């Protein structure tokens, strides 16, 4: 209760100080109060003024918003779409439906927060979020926030944040049905319906995906430097079955009040084929996630411009790992994990005058893990934050100071300040930059897992980082381009050390410097042609004081990553071609082993058959590049997919 009182005091003080600082002075005619009709129109003006790839809550931040509408009529995965963004690298553990994690600006997967409709889905056990468990058919857009942002999102947001925004329960009726079929006996079906009646609206969506995953790959027979015994092999025990259901309902008794509830369910069953040199034919894993959320929003509460939003949610996840013959674990093993994450968040935002938005929020979250290997640990998080968005000179200059305090039960309390600045000297040009502190709390694996050769360390400290970035953005009706320099100095990185015999224990010993350049381009010179491109240069440098590691690239962080897509529009036809390049990827700390660079070409055609139907055909990995990722996990070669989609 003492900390709760401190949080309340912090919120009240932050709100009062920010509001007082912006109070109009006597005689300042430019800052007189608006008329009621002007103030009522403000939210609409703000939305219409939003620039491409700009956050309304934090204009200086570097963010990429990916609209899923251009991918209609295509067979794509969520990880495939996210991997096209600047600053992002996706680590793929074997193709469709298999584990896929994300790195932003050279971070680890644990240092990226992933949200679905604002609810964190990062597992308390660590390892990052598996992007393959998020069905693309239910997504409206994806927001990729690049750079440390613990001041907004709390622990874990060292590299950035990915916010998945699912389709809304719209008042008007619409229906979507799609089906796809392709290589490796891959079948996908999805359906969505949204409708409304009076003050009520709802959305129901479901999807199913199956793939045998039996693609051909090059097996080096365990002799990496001898190509004479290489042969074509077939990936076995690589099947996937995914199921998902999303249901939303909303009630708006007035223009100022809305109450919404939703439930997102996902389950999967998949084989785990293991390494090429040590294949596993009988290892399987089952995953389940169910997230229930209730949100209430009220505008103009007691005063014009004051908005209150309350969100209560609970995430439940279940994982069952089954290795009956000990193919991956040396002994027969079956484990189950249950995780519960209830949380409640209260946010208040106030439009103060013409040029200021003050926001304060408080959060309570609980994490429960039921697993005998961990002795069923728990974590409690209390957090309070405040931010102030100020605009000057007809919105030519925007300042966003922010601060957040997180009290996490198994680590010390953490302050996360941040300051952002955006300057728009002319309408088409924005120059912006940010500086802040971020942190990642140790996960339950690092703190509490004690089994065999691995010991947990309950004395671990959080990983901490100082983040900087600066760049510019040019936006015209036919051109959008953004370029940024980024740098993060990360300390107290958690790494496992050999302590005795063959036993390992994690300690805060690592240091790293993550810096580089990222650029993106969207070009639409003509109505019938468009070009999208991105490039990232990442120096993820290990600064740990070990001679065989210092000043070397951190494994799993490729230095170069580039993507481009050219698309045409000729009547009902939209042909496209894509190219994705990932540079050589080191797999050990000494940088003595390097995975080959990847050159992946995709091409296809989407045809609009009237107003309701789309038919798409595409070839992925057109050149049949025999690519591998992450310790040699093979990726699918050339594959062909067709999609039929209907809207009405």
Coordinates of C-alpha atoms in Angstrom, one line a residue:
X1 CA 0.0 0.0 0.0
X2 CA 2.9 2.4 0.6
X3 CA 4.1 2.1 -3.0
X4 CA 0.5 2.5 -4.2
X5 CA 0.3 5.8 -2.3
X6 CA 3.6 6.8 -3.9
X7 CA 2.4 6.0 -7.3
X8 CA -0.8 8.0 -6.8
X9 CA 1.3 11.0 -5.5
X10 CA 3.6 10.8 -8.5
X11 CA 0.6 10.8 -10.9
X12 CA -1.1 13.7 -9.2
X13 CA 2.1 15.8 -9.0
X14 CA 3.1 15.1 -12.6
X15 CA -0.3 16.0 -13.8
X16 CA -0.4 19.2 -11.7
X17 CA 3.1 20.4 -12.6
X18 CA 2.6 19.8 -16.3
X19 CA -0.8 21.5 -16.3
X20 CA 0.5 24.4 -14.3
X21 CA 3.5 24.9 -16.6
X22 CA 1.1 25.3 -19.6
X23 CA -1.4 27.7 -18.0
X24 CA -2.0 30.7 -20.2
X25 CA -0.6 34.0 -18.9
X26 CA -2.8 37.1 -18.6
X27 CA -2.7 39.3 -21.6
X28 CA -1.5 36.5 -23.9
X29 CA -4.2 36.6 -26.5
X30 CA -2.6 33.8 -28.5
X31 CA -3.3 31.4 -25.7
X32 CA -6.8 32.3 -24.8
X33 CA -9.2 29.4 -24.2
X34 CA -10.9 28.0 -27.3
X35 CA -14.5 28.2 -27.9
X36 CA -16.4 25.0 -27.2
X37 CA -16.9 24.1 -30.8
X38 CA -13.2 24.6 -31.5
X39 CA -12.2 22.3 -28.6
X40 CA -14.7 19.7 -29.6
X41 CA -13.1 19.5 -33.1
X42 CA -9.6 19.1 -31.8
X43 CA -9.4 15.3 -31.9
X44 CA -10.5 15.2 -35.5
X45 CA -7.9 17.9 -36.4
X46 CA -5.2 15.9 -34.7
X47 CA -6.0 12.7 -36.5
X48 CA -6.2 14.3 -39.9
X49 CA -2.9 16.0 -39.4
X50 CA -1.1 12.7 -38.6
X51 CA 1.9 12.2 -40.9
X52 CA 2.9 8.9 -42.4
X53 CA 4.9 6.8 -39.8
X54 CA 4.2 9.2 -37.0
X55 CA 2.9 8.4 -33.5
X56 CA 0.1 10.6 -32.1
X57 CA 1.2 9.8 -28.6
X58 CA 4.9 10.4 -29.2
X59 CA 5.7 12.3 -32.5
X60 CA 9.5 12.3 -32.1
X61 CA 9.7 8.5 -31.9
X62 CA 10.8 6.4 -34.9
X63 CA 7.9 4.2 -35.8
X64 CA 6.8 2.2 -38.8
X65 CA 3.1 1.5 -39.3
X66 CA 2.4 -1.5 -41.6
X67 CA -1.1 -1.6 -43.0
X68 CA -2.2 -5.2 -43.8
X69 CA -4.6 -4.1 -46.5
X70 CA -1.9 -4.2 -49.3
X71 CA -1.4 -7.9 -48.5
X72 CA -4.9 -8.9 -49.3
X73 CA -5.0 -11.7 -51.8
X74 CA -1.6 -13.0 -50.7
X75 CA -0.3 -15.8 -48.5
X76 CA 1.9 -14.1 -45.9
X77 CA 2.9 -14.7 -42.2
X78 CA 3.1 -12.1 -39.5
X79 CA 6.9 -12.6 -39.1
X80 CA 7.3 -12.2 -42.8
X81 CA 5.6 -8.8 -42.8
X82 CA 7.4 -7.5 -39.7
X83 CA 10.8 -8.6 -41.2
X84 CA 10.3 -6.1 -44.0
X85 CA 10.5 -3.1 -41.7
X86 CA 13.7 -1.0 -41.2
X87 CA 15.7 -1.8 -38.1
X88 CA 14.1 -5.3 -37.7
X89 CA 15.7 -8.7 -38.1
X90 CA 13.5 -11.9 -37.7
X91 CA 15.2 -15.1 -36.5
X92 CA 13.5 -18.1 -38.1
X93 CA 13.9 -21.5 -36.6
X94 CA 12.7 -23.6 -39.5
X95 CA 10.0 -22.1 -41.7
X96 CA 6.2 -21.9 -41.6
X97 CA 4.7 -22.2 -38.2
X98 CA 8.0 -22.7 -36.4
X99 CA 9.5 -20.4 -33.7
X100 CA 10.2 -16.9 -35.1
X101 CA 11.6 -14.2 -32.8
X102 CA 12.5 -10.6 -33.5
X103 CA 15.4 -8.2 -32.9
X104 CA 15.2 -4.5 -33.3
X105 CA 18.3 -2.4 -33.7
X106 CA 20.6 -5.2 -32.6
X107 CA 18.6 -6.2 -29.5
X108 CA 17.9 -9.7 -28.2
X109 CA 14.4 -11.1 -28.5
X110 CA 13.9 -10.6 -24.8
X111 CA 14.6 -6.9 -25.3
X112 CA 11.6 -6.4 -27.5
X113 CA 8.1 -5.9 -26.1
X114 CA 5.3 -7.4 -28.2
X115 CA 1.7 -6.2 -27.6
X116 CA -1.6 -7.4 -29.0
X117 CA -4.1 -4.7 -28.7
X118 CA -2.1 -3.1 -25.9
X119 CA -1.7 -6.3 -23.9
X120 CA 1.9 -7.7 -23.4
X121 CA 2.3 -11.3 -24.5
X122 CA 6.0 -11.7 -23.7
X123 CA 6.4 -15.0 -21.7
X124 CA 7.7 -14.6 -18.1
X125 CA 10.1 -17.5 -18.8
X126 CA 11.9 -15.4 -21.5
X127 CA 13.1 -16.2 -25.0
X128 CA 11.0 -13.6 -26.7
X129 CA 7.6 -13.8 -28.4
X130 CA 7.0 -16.4 -31.1
X131 CA 5.6 -14.3 -34.0
X132 CA 4.3 -17.4 -35.7
X133 CA 1.6 -17.6 -33.0
X134 CA 0.0 -14.3 -34.2
X135 CA -2.3 -15.0 -37.2
X136 CA -2.1 -12.3 -39.9
X137 CA -5.7 -12.7 -41.0
X138 CA -6.9 -10.9 -37.8
X139 CA -4.5 -8.0 -38.0
X140 CA -5.4 -4.5 -39.1
X141 CA -2.0 -2.9 -38.8
X142 CA 1.4 -3.5 -37.1
X143 CA 3.2 -0.7 -35.3
X144 CA 7.0 -1.1 -35.0
X145 CA 8.5 1.3 -32.5
X146 CA 12.2 1.4 -32.9
X147 CA 14.5 2.4 -30.0
X148 CA 14.4 2.0 -26.2
X149 CA 11.1 3.1 -24.8
X150 CA 10.7 1.9 -21.2
X151 CA 9.4 5.4 -20.3
X152 CA 6.2 4.4 -22.3
X153 CA 6.2 0.6 -22.2
X154 CA 8.1 -0.4 -19.1
X155 CA 10.5 -3.3 -18.7
X156 CA 11.8 -5.1 -21.7
X157 CA 11.6 -2.2 -24.2
X158 CA 15.3 -1.9 -24.7
X159 CA 15.4 -2.5 -28.5
X160 CA 11.8 -1.4 -29.3
X161 CA 8.2 -2.4 -29.3
X162 CA 5.8 -4.2 -31.7
X163 CA 2.2 -3.4 -31.2
X164 CA -0.3 -5.7 -33.1
X165 CA -3.6 -4.0 -33.7
X166 CA -6.4 -6.4 -34.6
X167 CA -9.4 -5.6 -36.8
X168 CA -12.0 -3.4 -35.2
X169 CA -15.7 -4.2 -34.4
X170 CA -17.1 -1.7 -36.9
X171 CA -20.6 -0.4 -37.0
X172 CA -21.1 -1.3 -40.7
X173 CA -21.4 -4.9 -41.8
X174 CA -18.6 -6.5 -43.7
X175 CA -17.5 -10.1 -44.3
X176 CA -14.2 -11.6 -45.4
X177 CA -13.4 -15.2 -46.4
X178 CA -10.1 -16.5 -47.7
X179 CA -8.4 -19.8 -48.4
X180 CA -4.9 -20.6 -49.5
X181 CA -3.2 -23.7 -50.7
X182 CA 0.4 -24.4 -51.7
X183 CA 3.7 -26.2 -51.4
X184 CA 4.3 -28.8 -48.6
X185 CA 0.6 -29.5 -48.4
X186 CA 0.0 -26.1 -46.9
X187 CA -3.7 -25.1 -46.3
X188 CA -5.1 -22.0 -44.8
X189 CA -8.7 -20.8 -44.2
X190 CA -10.0 -17.7 -42.5
X191 CA -13.3 -15.9 -42.1
X192 CA -14.2 -12.6 -40.5
X193 CA -17.6 -10.9 -39.9
X194 CA -18.2 -7.5 -38.4
X195 CA -21.6 -5.8 -37.9
X196 CA -23.4 -3.4 -35.7
X197 CA -26.9 -2.6 -34.5
X198 CA -27.7 0.7 -32.8
X199 CA -25.2 1.3 -30.1
X200 CA -23.7 -2.2 -30.3
X201 CA -21.1 -3.6 -32.7
X202 CA -19.2 -6.9 -32.8
X203 CA -16.5 -8.8 -34.7
X204 CA -15.9 -12.6 -35.0
X205 CA -12.9 -14.0 -36.8
X206 CA -11.3 -17.4 -37.0
X207 CA -8.4 -19.0 -38.9
X208 CA -6.8 -22.4 -39.4
X209 CA -3.4 -23.2 -40.9
X210 CA -1.8 -26.6 -41.7
X211 CA 1.5 -27.4 -43.3
X212 CA 3.4 -30.7 -43.5
X213 CA 6.7 -28.6 -43.7
X214 CA 8.4 -31.4 -45.6
X215 CA 10.6 -29.2 -47.8
X216 CA 13.9 -30.3 -49.4
X217 CA 17.1 -29.0 -48.0
X218 CA 20.8 -29.5 -48.4
X219 CA 22.3 -31.9 -45.8
X220 CA 26.0 -31.5 -45.3
X221 CA 26.2 -34.9 -43.5
X222 CA 27.9 -33.2 -40.5
X223 CA 31.0 -32.3 -42.6
X224 CA 30.7 -28.6 -43.0
X225 CA 33.9 -28.2 -45.0
X226 CA 33.5 -31.3 -47.2
X227 CA 30.9 -30.8 -49.9
X228 CA 31.6 -34.2 -51.5
X229 CA 29.2 -36.0 -49.2
X230 CA 26.4 -33.4 -49.3
X231 CA 23.0 -34.6 -50.4
X232 CA 19.4 -33.5 -50.7
X233 CA 17.3 -34.4 -47.7
X234 CA 13.7 -33.9 -46.7
X235 CA 12.7 -32.1 -43.4
X236 CA 10.7 -34.5 -41.3
X237 CA 8.6 -34.0 -38.2
X238 CA 8.1 -30.4 -39.3
X239 CA 4.3 -30.3 -39.5
X240 CA 2.2 -27.4 -38.0
X241 CA -1.4 -27.0 -37.1
X242 CA -2.6 -23.5 -35.9
X243 CA -6.1 -22.5 -34.8
X244 CA -7.2 -19.0 -33.7
X245 CA -10.5 -17.3 -32.8
X246 CA -11.0 -13.6 -32.1
X247 CA -14.2 -12.1 -30.8
X248 CA -15.0 -8.5 -30.0
X249 CA -18.0 -6.6 -28.8
X250 CA -18.4 -2.9 -28.2
X251 CA -21.1 -0.7 -26.7
X252 CA -21.3 3.1 -27.1
X253 CA -24.2 4.5 -25.1
X254 CA -23.1 8.0 -26.2
X255 CA -20.5 9.8 -28.3
X256 CA -18.2 10.2 -25.3
X257 CA -18.4 6.7 -23.7
X258 CA -17.5 3.3 -25.1
X259 CA -17.2 -0.1 -23.4
X260 CA -15.4 -2.9 -25.3
X261 CA -14.6 -6.5 -24.6
X262 CA -12.6 -9.0 -26.6
X263 CA -11.2 -12.5 -26.3
X264 CA -8.2 -13.7 -28.4
X265 CA -7.5 -17.5 -28.5
X266 CA -4.7 -19.3 -30.3
X267 CA -3.5 -22.9 -30.2
X268 CA -0.9 -24.8 -32.1
X269 CA 0.5 -28.3 -32.4
X270 CA 3.8 -28.8 -34.1
X271 CA 6.7 -31.1 -34.6
X272 CA 10.2 -30.1 -33.6
X273 CA 12.6 -31.5 -36.1
X274 CA 15.8 -30.4 -34.3
X275 CA 19.2 -29.8 -35.8
X276 CA 20.2 -31.2 -39.2
X277 CA 23.0 -33.2 -37.6
X278 CA 20.8 -34.4 -34.7
X279 CA 17.3 -34.8 -36.2
X280 CA 14.4 -35.6 -33.9
X281 CA 11.5 -37.5 -35.4
X282 CA 9.1 -37.8 -32.3
X283 CA 9.5 -34.5 -30.5
X284 CA 6.3 -32.4 -30.4
X285 CA 5.1 -29.2 -28.7
X286 CA 1.7 -27.8 -28.0
X287 CA 1.0 -24.1 -27.3
X288 CA -2.1 -22.3 -26.2
X289 CA -2.7 -18.6 -25.5
X290 CA -6.0 -16.9 -24.4
X291 CA -6.2 -13.2 -23.7
X292 CA -9.4 -11.5 -22.4
X293 CA -9.6 -7.7 -22.3
X294 CA -12.2 -5.3 -21.1
X295 CA -11.8 -1.6 -21.9
X296 CA -13.8 1.5 -20.9
X297 CA -13.2 4.9 -22.4
X298 CA -14.8 8.2 -21.3
X299 CA -14.2 11.6 -23.0
X300 CA -14.7 15.1 -21.5
X301 CA -14.9 13.7 -18.0
X302 CA -15.7 16.8 -15.8
X303 CA -13.8 19.0 -18.2
X304 CA -13.5 19.5 -21.9
X305 CA -10.5 17.5 -23.2
X306 CA -10.1 15.1 -20.3
X307 CA -10.2 11.4 -21.4
X308 CA -10.1 8.5 -19.0
X309 CA -9.3 5.0 -20.1
X310 CA -9.4 1.8 -18.0
X311 CA -8.2 -1.5 -19.3
X312 CA -8.3 -4.8 -17.5
X313 CA -6.9 -8.0 -19.1
X314 CA -5.8 -11.5 -18.3
X315 CA -3.4 -13.6 -20.5
X316 CA -3.2 -17.3 -20.0
X317 CA -0.7 -19.4 -21.8
X318 CA 0.1 -23.2 -21.8
X319 CA 3.0 -25.1 -23.3
X320 CA 3.5 -28.8 -23.4
X321 CA 6.8 -30.2 -24.6
X322 CA 7.0 -34.0 -25.3
X323 CA 10.3 -35.8 -26.1
X324 CA 9.5 -39.5 -25.5
X325 CA 12.8 -40.8 -26.7
X326 CA 15.1 -38.1 -25.4
X327 CA 16.1 -37.1 -28.9
X328 CA 16.7 -33.5 -27.9
X329 CA 17.1 -33.8 -24.1
X330 CA 19.1 -37.0 -23.8
X331 CA 16.5 -38.5 -21.5
X332 CA 12.7 -39.0 -22.1
X333 CA 11.1 -35.8 -21.0
X334 CA 7.6 -34.3 -20.8
X335 CA 7.1 -30.8 -19.4
X336 CA 4.1 -28.5 -19.0
X337 CA 3.9 -24.8 -18.1
X338 CA 0.9 -22.7 -17.2
X339 CA 1.3 -18.9 -17.0
X340 CA -1.3 -16.4 -15.9
X341 CA -0.9 -12.6 -16.3
X342 CA -3.8 -10.5 -14.9
X343 CA -3.3 -6.7 -15.2
X344 CA -5.2 -3.4 -14.9
X345 CA -4.2 0.0 -16.3
X346 CA -5.7 3.4 -15.8
X347 CA -4.8 6.3 -18.1
X348 CA -5.8 9.9 -18.0
X349 CA -5.1 12.3 -20.9
X350 CA -5.9 16.0 -20.9
X351 CA -5.9 18.4 -23.9
X352 CA -4.6 21.6 -22.2
X353 CA -5.1 24.6 -24.4
X354 CA -4.1 24.4 -28.0
X355 CA -0.7 22.9 -27.9
X356 CA -0.3 20.5 -25.0
X357 CA -1.4 16.9 -24.1
X358 CA -0.7 15.7 -20.6
X359 CA -1.0 12.0 -19.9
X360 CA -0.6 10.0 -16.6
X361 CA -1.1 6.3 -16.1
X362 CA -0.8 3.6 -13.4
X363 CA -0.4 -0.1 -13.9
X364 CA -0.7 -3.2 -11.8
X365 CA 0.4 -6.6 -13.3
X366 CA 0.9 -10.0 -11.8
X367 CA 2.8 -13.0 -13.3
X368 CA 2.2 -16.5 -12.1
X369 CA 4.1 -19.5 -13.5
X370 CA 3.0 -23.0 -12.6
X371 CA 5.9 -25.4 -13.3
X372 CA 7.5 -27.7 -10.8
X373 CA 10.9 -27.2 -12.4
X374 CA 10.7 -23.5 -11.3
X375 CA 9.0 -24.0 -7.9
X376 CA 6.0 -21.9 -9.2
X377 CA 7.4 -18.4 -9.0
X378 CA 5.4 -15.1 -9.0
X379 CA 6.2 -11.5 -10.0
X380 CA 4.3 -8.3 -9.1
X381 CA 4.7 -5.1 -11.0
X382 CA 3.5 -1.7 -10.0
X383 CA 4.2 1.2 -12.5
X384 CA 3.4 4.9 -12.8
X385 CA 4.2 7.1 -15.7
X386 CA 3.7 10.7 -16.9
X387 CA 4.4 12.4 -20.2
X388 CA 3.8 15.8 -21.7
X389 CA 3.5 16.6 -25.4
X390 CA 4.0 20.3 -26.1
X391 CA 3.9 22.0 -29.5
X392 CA 5.1 25.4 -30.4
X393 CA 5.2 27.7 -33.4
X394 CA 2.1 26.3 -35.1
X395 CA 3.2 22.8 -34.3
X396 CA 6.6 23.3 -36.0
X397 CA 8.3 22.1 -32.8
X398 CA 7.1 19.3 -30.6
X399 CA 8.7 18.3 -27.2
X400 CA 7.8 15.1 -25.4
X401 CA 9.4 14.6 -21.9
X402 CA 8.3 11.4 -20.2
X403 CA 9.2 9.4 -17.1
X404 CA 8.1 6.0 -15.7
X405 CA 8.8 4.2 -12.5
X406 CA 8.5 0.4 -12.3
X407 CA 8.5 -1.5 -9.0
X408 CA 9.1 -5.1 -9.9
X409 CA 9.0 -7.5 -7.0
X410 CA 12.1 -9.5 -7.7
X411 CA 14.4 -6.6 -8.7
X412 CA 15.0 -3.0 -7.5
X413 CA 12.7 -0.2 -8.6
X414 CA 13.6 1.3 -11.9
X415 CA 13.3 4.9 -13.2
X416 CA 13.0 5.3 -17.0
X417 CA 13.2 8.9 -18.3
X418 CA 13.0 9.9 -21.9
X419 CA 13.0 13.1 -23.9
X420 CA 12.0 13.5 -27.6
X421 CA 12.2 16.5 -29.9
X422 CA 10.7 16.9 -33.4
X423 CA 11.3 20.0 -35.6
X424 CA 9.4 20.7 -38.8
X425 CA 11.0 23.7 -40.5
X426 CA 8.9 23.1 -43.7
X427 CA 5.8 21.1 -44.3
X428 CA 7.6 18.2 -46.0
X429 CA 10.6 17.8 -43.6
X430 CA 10.7 16.7 -40.0
X431 CA 14.0 16.4 -38.0
X432 CA 13.7 14.5 -34.8
X433 CA 15.7 12.7 -32.0
X434 CA 15.3 11.0 -28.7
X435 CA 17.4 10.1 -25.6
X436 CA 16.3 7.9 -22.7
X437 CA 17.0 5.0 -20.4
X438 CA 15.5 1.6 -20.6
X439 CA 15.8 -1.8 -18.8
X440 CA 15.0 -5.5 -19.0
X441 CA 14.1 -7.5 -15.8
X442 CA 15.6 -11.0 -15.6
X443 CA 13.2 -13.6 -16.8
X444 CA 12.1 -16.6 -14.7
X445 CA 14.5 -18.9 -16.5
X446 CA 17.4 -16.8 -15.5
X447 CA 16.2 -16.3 -11.9
X448 CA 14.7 -19.6 -10.9
X449 CA 15.3 -22.5 -13.3
X450 CA 17.3 -25.2 -11.5
X451 CA 17.7 -28.5 -13.4
X452 CA 20.7 -30.6 -14.1
X453 CA 23.4 -28.5 -15.7
X454 CA 21.6 -25.1 -15.4
X455 CA 21.1 -23.1 -12.2
X456 CA 19.1 -19.9 -11.7
X457 CA 20.4 -16.8 -10.0
X458 CA 17.9 -14.9 -7.9
X459 CA 20.5 -12.1 -7.3
X460 CA 20.5 -11.0 -10.9
X461 CA 20.1 -7.3 -11.7
X462 CA 18.2 -5.9 -14.7
X463 CA 19.9 -5.2 -18.0
X464 CA 20.1 -1.4 -18.5
X465 CA 20.6 0.7 -21.5
X466 CA 21.0 4.4 -22.5
X467 CA 19.4 5.0 -25.9
X468 CA 20.0 7.7 -28.5
X469 CA 18.7 8.3 -32.0
X470 CA 18.3 11.2 -34.5
X471 CA 17.2 11.5 -38.0
X472 CA 15.0 13.1 -40.6
X473 CA 11.7 12.3 -42.4
X474 CA 10.6 13.7 -45.8
X475 CA 6.9 13.3 -46.7
X476 CA 5.2 14.4 -50.0
X477 CA 2.1 13.1 -51.7
X478 CA 4.3 10.7 -53.8
X479 CA 7.4 10.2 -51.7
X480 CA 8.1 9.2 -48.1
X481 CA 11.6 8.6 -46.8
X482 CA 13.1 8.3 -43.4
X483 CA 16.8 8.1 -42.2
X484 CA 18.1 7.6 -38.7
X485 CA 21.2 7.0 -36.7
X486 CA 20.8 5.0 -33.5
X487 CA 23.0 4.0 -30.6
X488 CA 22.4 2.1 -27.4
X489 CA 24.9 1.5 -24.7
X490 CA 23.8 -1.7 -22.8
X491 CA 25.3 -2.9 -19.5
X492 CA 24.7 -5.7 -17.0
X493 CA 23.8 -8.1 -19.8
X494 CA 22.8 -11.5 -18.5
X495 CA 25.0 -14.4 -19.6
X496 CA 25.6 -18.0 -18.5
X497 CA 29.0 -18.9 -17.1
X498 CA 30.5 -22.3 -16.3
X499 CA 30.8 -22.4 -12.5
X500 CA 31.8 -26.0 -11.8
X501 CA 32.1 -29.2 -13.9
X502 CA 29.4 -28.8 -16.5
X503 CA 27.1 -26.5 -14.5
X504 CA 26.1 -23.1 -15.7
X505 CA 24.7 -20.1 -13.9
X506 CA 23.7 -16.6 -15.2
X507 CA 25.5 -13.4 -14.2
X508 CA 25.4 -9.7 -15.1
X509 CA 28.7 -9.6 -16.9
X510 CA 28.0 -8.4 -20.5
X511 CA 28.3 -5.0 -22.1
X512 CA 27.4 -4.0 -25.7
X513 CA 27.3 -1.1 -28.0
X514 CA 24.4 -1.2 -30.5
X515 CA 24.6 1.4 -33.2
X516 CA 23.9 1.9 -36.9
X517 CA 21.8 3.4 -39.6
X518 CA 18.4 2.6 -40.8
X519 CA 16.6 4.0 -43.9
X520 CA 13.2 3.5 -45.5
X521 CA 11.5 4.6 -48.7
X522 CA 8.0 4.6 -50.1
X523 CA 7.7 5.9 -53.6
X524 CA 4.5 6.2 -55.7
X525 CA 5.6 8.3 -58.8
X526 CA 2.6 7.1 -60.8
X527 CA -0.8 5.7 -60.1
X528 CA 0.2 2.4 -61.6
X529 CA 3.5 1.8 -59.8
X530 CA 4.9 1.8 -56.3
X531 CA 8.2 1.0 -54.6
X532 CA 8.9 0.1 -50.9
X533 CA 12.4 -0.3 -49.6
X534 CA 14.3 -0.5 -46.3
X535 CA 17.9 -0.9 -45.2
X536 CA 19.6 -1.4 -41.8
X537 CA 23.3 -1.3 -40.9
X538 CA 23.8 -2.7 -37.4
X539 CA 27.1 -2.7 -35.5
X540 CA 26.2 -4.9 -32.5
X541 CA 29.5 -4.8 -30.8
X542 CA 30.4 -6.9 -27.8
X543 CA 32.3 -4.8 -25.2
X544 CA 32.6 -7.5 -22.6
X545 CA 36.2 -7.7 -21.2
X546 CA 37.1 -11.1 -22.7
X547 CA 39.9 -11.2 -25.4
X548 CA 38.0 -13.6 -27.7
X549 CA 34.9 -11.5 -27.7
X550 CA 35.6 -7.8 -27.3
X551 CA 34.9 -5.6 -30.3
X552 CA 33.3 -8.5 -32.2
X553 CA 29.8 -8.6 -33.7
X554 CA 27.3 -10.2 -31.3
X555 CA 26.1 -13.6 -32.7
X556 CA 22.7 -13.6 -34.4
X557 CA 22.8 -9.9 -35.3
X558 CA 23.5 -9.6 -39.1
X559 CA 25.3 -6.4 -40.0
X560 CA 23.3 -5.8 -43.2
X561 CA 19.6 -6.2 -43.8
X562 CA 17.8 -4.9 -46.9
X563 CA 14.3 -5.3 -48.3
X564 CA 12.6 -4.0 -51.5
X565 CA 9.2 -4.5 -53.1
X566 CA 8.1 -3.2 -56.5
X567 CA 4.4 -3.4 -57.4
X568 CA 2.5 -2.5 -60.5
X569 CA -1.2 -1.7 -61.0
X570 CA -2.6 -2.3 -64.5
X571 CA -6.4 -2.5 -64.5
X572 CA -7.4 -5.5 -62.3
X573 CA -3.9 -6.9 -62.1
X574 CA -1.2 -6.1 -59.5
X575 CA 2.1 -7.9 -60.2
X576 CA 4.8 -7.6 -57.6
X577 CA 8.4 -8.7 -57.0
X578 CA 10.3 -8.7 -53.6
X579 CA 13.9 -9.0 -52.7
X580 CA 15.2 -9.6 -49.2
X581 CA 18.9 -9.6 -48.4
X582 CA 20.4 -10.6 -45.0
X583 CA 24.2 -10.4 -44.6
X584 CA 26.4 -13.1 -43.2
X585 CA 25.4 -13.9 -39.6
X586 CA 28.0 -14.9 -37.0
X587 CA 26.9 -17.8 -34.8
X588 CA 29.7 -17.8 -32.2
X589 CA 31.2 -15.0 -29.9
X590 CA 34.6 -15.3 -31.4
X591 CA 33.2 -14.6 -34.9
X592 CA 35.0 -17.6 -36.4
X593 CA 31.8 -19.2 -37.9
X594 CA 29.6 -17.3 -40.3
X595 CA 26.3 -18.3 -41.8
X596 CA 26.1 -17.6 -45.5
X597 CA 24.3 -14.4 -46.6
X598 CA 20.7 -14.8 -47.9
X599 CA 19.3 -13.6 -51.2
X600 CA 15.5 -14.3 -51.3
X601 CA 13.4 -13.3 -54.3
X602 CA 9.6 -13.5 -54.2
X603 CA 7.2 -12.7 -57.1
X604 CA 3.5 -12.9 -57.7
X605 CA 0.3 -11.5 -59.1
X606 CA -3.0 -10.5 -57.4
X607 CA -6.1 -10.1 -59.7
X608 CA -9.2 -8.2 -58.6
X609 CA -12.2 -10.2 -60.0
X610 CA -14.9 -7.6 -59.7
X611 CA -15.5 -5.7 -56.4
X612 CA -15.7 -8.7 -54.1
X613 CA -13.0 -11.2 -55.1
X614 CA -9.2 -11.3 -55.2
X615 CA -7.1 -14.2 -56.6
X616 CA -3.4 -14.3 -55.9
X617 CA -0.6 -16.6 -57.0
X618 CA 3.0 -16.1 -55.7
X619 CA 6.3 -17.9 -55.7
X620 CA 8.5 -17.5 -52.6
X621 CA 12.2 -18.0 -52.7
X622 CA 12.1 -17.9 -56.5
X623 CA 15.7 -18.7 -57.0
X624 CA 15.5 -21.7 -54.6
X625 CA 18.2 -20.4 -52.4
X626 CA 19.2 -23.1 -49.9
X627 CA 19.2 -20.7 -46.9
X628 CA 19.8 -21.5 -43.2
X629 CA 19.3 -19.5 -40.1
X630 CA 20.3 -19.7 -36.4
X631 CA 22.8 -22.5 -35.9
X632 CA 22.1 -24.0 -39.3
X633 CA 18.3 -24.5 -39.2
X634 CA 17.3 -25.0 -42.9
X635 CA 14.7 -22.8 -44.4
X636 CA 12.2 -23.7 -47.2
X637 CA 13.3 -23.5 -50.8
X638 CA 11.1 -22.5 -53.7
X639 CA 7.4 -22.7 -52.9
X640 CA 4.2 -21.8 -54.6
X641 CA 0.9 -20.6 -53.0
X642 CA -2.4 -19.5 -54.4
X643 CA -5.1 -17.5 -52.5
X644 CA -8.7 -16.8 -53.1
X645 CA -10.3 -14.0 -51.0
X646 CA -13.9 -12.6 -51.0
X647 CA -15.2 -9.4 -49.4
X648 CA -18.8 -8.3 -49.1

